[in-house]
Backbone as a ProteinNet text record, in pm:
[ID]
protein_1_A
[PRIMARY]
XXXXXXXXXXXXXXXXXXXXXXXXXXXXXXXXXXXXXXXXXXXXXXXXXXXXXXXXXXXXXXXXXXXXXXXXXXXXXXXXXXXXXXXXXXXXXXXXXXXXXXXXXXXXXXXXXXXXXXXXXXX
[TERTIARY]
-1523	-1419.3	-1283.1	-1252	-1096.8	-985.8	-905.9	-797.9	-651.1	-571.4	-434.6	-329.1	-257.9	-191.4	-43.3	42.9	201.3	210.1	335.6	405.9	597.8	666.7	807.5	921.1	867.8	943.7	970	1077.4	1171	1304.4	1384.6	1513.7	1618.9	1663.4	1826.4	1925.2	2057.5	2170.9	2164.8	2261	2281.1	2349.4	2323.9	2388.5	2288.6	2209.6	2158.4	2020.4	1934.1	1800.9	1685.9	1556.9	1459.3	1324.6	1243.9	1158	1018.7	957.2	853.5	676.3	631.4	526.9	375.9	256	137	73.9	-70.5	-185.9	-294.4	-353.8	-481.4	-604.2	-729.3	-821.3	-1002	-1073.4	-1156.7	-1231.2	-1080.4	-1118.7	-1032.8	-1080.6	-1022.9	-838.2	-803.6	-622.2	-616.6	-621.8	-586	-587.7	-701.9	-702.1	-648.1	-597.3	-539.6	-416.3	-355.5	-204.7	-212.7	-38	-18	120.1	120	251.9	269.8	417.2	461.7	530.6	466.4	494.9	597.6	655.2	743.9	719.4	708.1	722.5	800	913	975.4	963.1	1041.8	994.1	1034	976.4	979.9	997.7	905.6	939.8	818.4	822	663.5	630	520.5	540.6	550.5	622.2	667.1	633.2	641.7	647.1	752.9	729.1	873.6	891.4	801.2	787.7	613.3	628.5	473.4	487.6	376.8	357.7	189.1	188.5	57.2	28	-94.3	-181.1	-154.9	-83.4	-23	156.2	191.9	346	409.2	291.9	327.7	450	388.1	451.6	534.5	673.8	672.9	746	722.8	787.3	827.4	1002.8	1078.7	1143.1	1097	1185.5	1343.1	1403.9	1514.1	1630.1	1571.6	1638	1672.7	1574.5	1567.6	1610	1625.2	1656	1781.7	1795.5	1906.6	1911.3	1862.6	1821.5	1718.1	1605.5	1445.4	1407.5	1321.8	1274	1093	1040.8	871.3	801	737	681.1	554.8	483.1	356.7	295.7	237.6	176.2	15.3	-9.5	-193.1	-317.5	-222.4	-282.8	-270.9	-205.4	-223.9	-231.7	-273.1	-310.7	-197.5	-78.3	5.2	117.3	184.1	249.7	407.8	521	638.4	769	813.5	939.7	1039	1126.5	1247.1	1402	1363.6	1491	1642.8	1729.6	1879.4	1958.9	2068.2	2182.3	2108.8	2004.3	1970.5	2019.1	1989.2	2045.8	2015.8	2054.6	1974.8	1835.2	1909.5	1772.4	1650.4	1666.7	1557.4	1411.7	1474	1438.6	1305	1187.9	1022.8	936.7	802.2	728.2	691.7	637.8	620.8	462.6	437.7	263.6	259.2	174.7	86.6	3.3	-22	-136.8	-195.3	-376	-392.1	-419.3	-366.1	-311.8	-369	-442.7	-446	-388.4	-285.9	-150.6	-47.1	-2.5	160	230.2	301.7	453	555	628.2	783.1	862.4	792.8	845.8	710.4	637.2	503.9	462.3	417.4	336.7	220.1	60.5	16	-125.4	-201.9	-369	-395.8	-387.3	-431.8	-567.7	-581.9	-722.5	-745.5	-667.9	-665	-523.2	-518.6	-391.2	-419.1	-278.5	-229.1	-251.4	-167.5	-196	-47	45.4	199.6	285.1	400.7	500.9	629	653.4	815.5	927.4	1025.2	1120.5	1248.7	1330	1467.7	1583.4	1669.8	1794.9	1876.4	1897.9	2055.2	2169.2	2244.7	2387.6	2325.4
476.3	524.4	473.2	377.9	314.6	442.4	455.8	587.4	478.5	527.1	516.6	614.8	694.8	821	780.6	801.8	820.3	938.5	916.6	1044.3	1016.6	1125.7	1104.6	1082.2	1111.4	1103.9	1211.6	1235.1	1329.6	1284.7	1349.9	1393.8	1312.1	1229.7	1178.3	1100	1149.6	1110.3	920.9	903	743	749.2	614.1	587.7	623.8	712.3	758.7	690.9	751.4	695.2	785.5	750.9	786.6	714.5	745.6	676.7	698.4	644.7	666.2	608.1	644.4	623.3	610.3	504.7	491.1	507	605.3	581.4	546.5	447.8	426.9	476.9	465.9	539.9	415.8	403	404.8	211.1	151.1	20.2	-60.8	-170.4	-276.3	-246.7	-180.5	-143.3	-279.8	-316.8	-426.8	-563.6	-564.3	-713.6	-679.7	-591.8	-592.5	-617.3	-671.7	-668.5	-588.9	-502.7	-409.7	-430.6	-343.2	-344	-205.3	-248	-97.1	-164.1	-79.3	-93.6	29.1	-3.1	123.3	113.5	228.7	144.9	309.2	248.4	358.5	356.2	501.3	479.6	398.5	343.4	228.6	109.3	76.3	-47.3	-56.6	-220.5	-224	-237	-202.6	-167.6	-287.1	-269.6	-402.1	-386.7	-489.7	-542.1	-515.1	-417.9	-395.8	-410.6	-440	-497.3	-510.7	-612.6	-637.5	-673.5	-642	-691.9	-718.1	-881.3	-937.3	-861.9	-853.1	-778.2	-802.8	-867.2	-888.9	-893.8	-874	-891.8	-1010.5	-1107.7	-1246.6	-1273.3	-1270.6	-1274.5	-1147.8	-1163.4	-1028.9	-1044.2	-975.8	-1013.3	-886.8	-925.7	-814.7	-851.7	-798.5	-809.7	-823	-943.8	-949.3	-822.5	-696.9	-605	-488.3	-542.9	-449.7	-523.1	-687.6	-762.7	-644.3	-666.9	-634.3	-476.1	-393.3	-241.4	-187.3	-237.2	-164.8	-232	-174.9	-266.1	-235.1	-289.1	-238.4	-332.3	-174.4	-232.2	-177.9	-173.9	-118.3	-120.2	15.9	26.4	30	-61.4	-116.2	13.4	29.7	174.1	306.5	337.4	430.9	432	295.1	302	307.1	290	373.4	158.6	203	129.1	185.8	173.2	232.5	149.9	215.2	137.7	242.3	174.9	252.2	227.8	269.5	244.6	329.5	224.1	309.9	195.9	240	267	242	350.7	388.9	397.5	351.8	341.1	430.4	488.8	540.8	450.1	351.6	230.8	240.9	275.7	278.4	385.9	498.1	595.2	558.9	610.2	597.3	641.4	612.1	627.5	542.7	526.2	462.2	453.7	333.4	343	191.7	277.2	178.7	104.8	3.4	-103.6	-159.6	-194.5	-332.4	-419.8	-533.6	-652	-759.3	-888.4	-997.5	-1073.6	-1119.4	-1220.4	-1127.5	-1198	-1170.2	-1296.8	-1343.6	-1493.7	-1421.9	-1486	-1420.4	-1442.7	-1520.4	-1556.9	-1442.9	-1401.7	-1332.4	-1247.6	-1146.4	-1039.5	-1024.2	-999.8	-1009.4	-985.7	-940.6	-944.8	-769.8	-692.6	-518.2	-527.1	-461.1	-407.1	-260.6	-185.3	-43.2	12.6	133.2	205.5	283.7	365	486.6	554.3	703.6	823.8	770.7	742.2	722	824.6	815.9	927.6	875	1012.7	1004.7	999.5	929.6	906.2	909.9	988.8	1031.4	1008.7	898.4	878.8	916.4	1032.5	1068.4	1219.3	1231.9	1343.3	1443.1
392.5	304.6	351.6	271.5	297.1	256.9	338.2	283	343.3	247.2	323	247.2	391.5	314.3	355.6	298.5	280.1	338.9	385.6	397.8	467.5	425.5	487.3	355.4	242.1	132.7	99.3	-22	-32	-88.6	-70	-175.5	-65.8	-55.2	-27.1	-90.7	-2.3	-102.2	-59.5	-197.2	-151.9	-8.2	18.9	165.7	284.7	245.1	364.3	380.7	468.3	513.3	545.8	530.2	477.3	594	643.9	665.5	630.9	561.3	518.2	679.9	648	734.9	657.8	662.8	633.6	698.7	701	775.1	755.4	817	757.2	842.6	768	834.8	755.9	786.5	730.4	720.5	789.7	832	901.9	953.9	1076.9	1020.3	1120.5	1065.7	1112.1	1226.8	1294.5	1254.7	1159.1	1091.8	960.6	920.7	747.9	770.2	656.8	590.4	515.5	549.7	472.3	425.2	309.4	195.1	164.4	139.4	69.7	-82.1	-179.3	-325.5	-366.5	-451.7	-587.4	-732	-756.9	-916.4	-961.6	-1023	-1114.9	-1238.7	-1305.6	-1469.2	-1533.8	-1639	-1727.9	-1635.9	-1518.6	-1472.5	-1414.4	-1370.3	-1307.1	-1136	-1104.7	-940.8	-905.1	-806.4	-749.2	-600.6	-527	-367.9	-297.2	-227.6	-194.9	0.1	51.6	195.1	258.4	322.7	357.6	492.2	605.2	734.4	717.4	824.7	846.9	974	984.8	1100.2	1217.3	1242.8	1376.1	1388.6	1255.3	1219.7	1224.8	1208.6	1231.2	1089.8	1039.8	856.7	788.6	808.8	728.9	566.5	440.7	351.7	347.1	248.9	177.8	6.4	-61.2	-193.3	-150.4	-222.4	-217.4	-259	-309	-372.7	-255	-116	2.1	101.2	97.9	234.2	284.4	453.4	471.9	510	418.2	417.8	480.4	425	459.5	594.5	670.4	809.6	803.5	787.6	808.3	945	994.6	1114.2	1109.6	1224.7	1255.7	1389.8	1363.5	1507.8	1522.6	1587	1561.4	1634.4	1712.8	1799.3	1780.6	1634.6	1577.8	1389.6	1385.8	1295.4	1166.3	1206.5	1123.2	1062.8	966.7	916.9	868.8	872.7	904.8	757.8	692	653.9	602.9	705.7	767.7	642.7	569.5	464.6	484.7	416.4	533.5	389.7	359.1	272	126.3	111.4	7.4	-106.5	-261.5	-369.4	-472.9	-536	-675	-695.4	-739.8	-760.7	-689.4	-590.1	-522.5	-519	-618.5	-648.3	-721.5	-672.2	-717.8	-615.7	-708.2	-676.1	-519.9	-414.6	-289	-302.8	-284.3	-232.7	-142.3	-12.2	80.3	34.9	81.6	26.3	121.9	117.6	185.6	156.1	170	90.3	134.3	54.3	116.9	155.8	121.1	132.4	174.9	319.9	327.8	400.6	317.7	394.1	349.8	411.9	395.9	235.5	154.2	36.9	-78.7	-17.2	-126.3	-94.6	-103.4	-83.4	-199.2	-164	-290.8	-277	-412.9	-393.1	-297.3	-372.1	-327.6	-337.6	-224.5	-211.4	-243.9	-175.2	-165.8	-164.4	-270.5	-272.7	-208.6	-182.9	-122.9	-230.2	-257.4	-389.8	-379.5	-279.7	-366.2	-335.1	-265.6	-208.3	-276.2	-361.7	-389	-336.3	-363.1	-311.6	-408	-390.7	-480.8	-451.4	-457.4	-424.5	-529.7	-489.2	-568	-499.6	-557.8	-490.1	-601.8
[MASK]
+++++++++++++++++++++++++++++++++++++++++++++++++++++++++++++++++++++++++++++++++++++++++++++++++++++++++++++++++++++++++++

């Protein structure tokens, strides 16, 4: 049973920061690439940061360069993105992924979702 759960979302104002956290359970954490997706209303989910299984490769949507940081820790299984001068925009839905493709220009090809953690930027 492949699982991957979210958690660390919630309500903040712009400007501020948020860190969300993934866990996985149920297969090789160590050899997967993982992503973190959004998709808000009326829009489509998008790619919004990816790390290769060793963090060799990391991608970020140009809409987060600069802001978001995603890391991971292989020994607990866990996957991390650390978001900081938060926008309205940014406001959605959050879901973990494991992903086949990650370069620094693509993220891409899901295997397995998360259920998806909200995230609310606004005053």
């Amino acid at each position: 049973q492949k699982r991957l759960v979210e958690s660390g979302g919630g309500l903040v104002q712009p400007g501020g920061s948020l860190r969300l956290s993934c866990t996985a359970s149920g297969f090789s954490f160590q050899l997967a690439n993982i992503g973190w997706f959004r998709q808000a209303p009326g829009k489509d989910r998008e790619a919004v940061s990816c790390i290769s299984n060793r963090s060799v490769s990391i991608y970020y949507s140009d809409s987060v360069k600069g802001r978001f940081t995603i890391s991971r820790d292989n020994a607990k299984n866990t996957v991390a993105l650390q978001m900081s001068s938060l926008k309205p925009e940014d406001t959605a839905t959050y879901y973990c992924a494991q992903v086949r493709k990650v370069v620094t220009r693509a993220c891409g090809g899901v295997d397995t979702w998360g259920d998806g953690i909200q995230v609310t930027v606004s005053s």
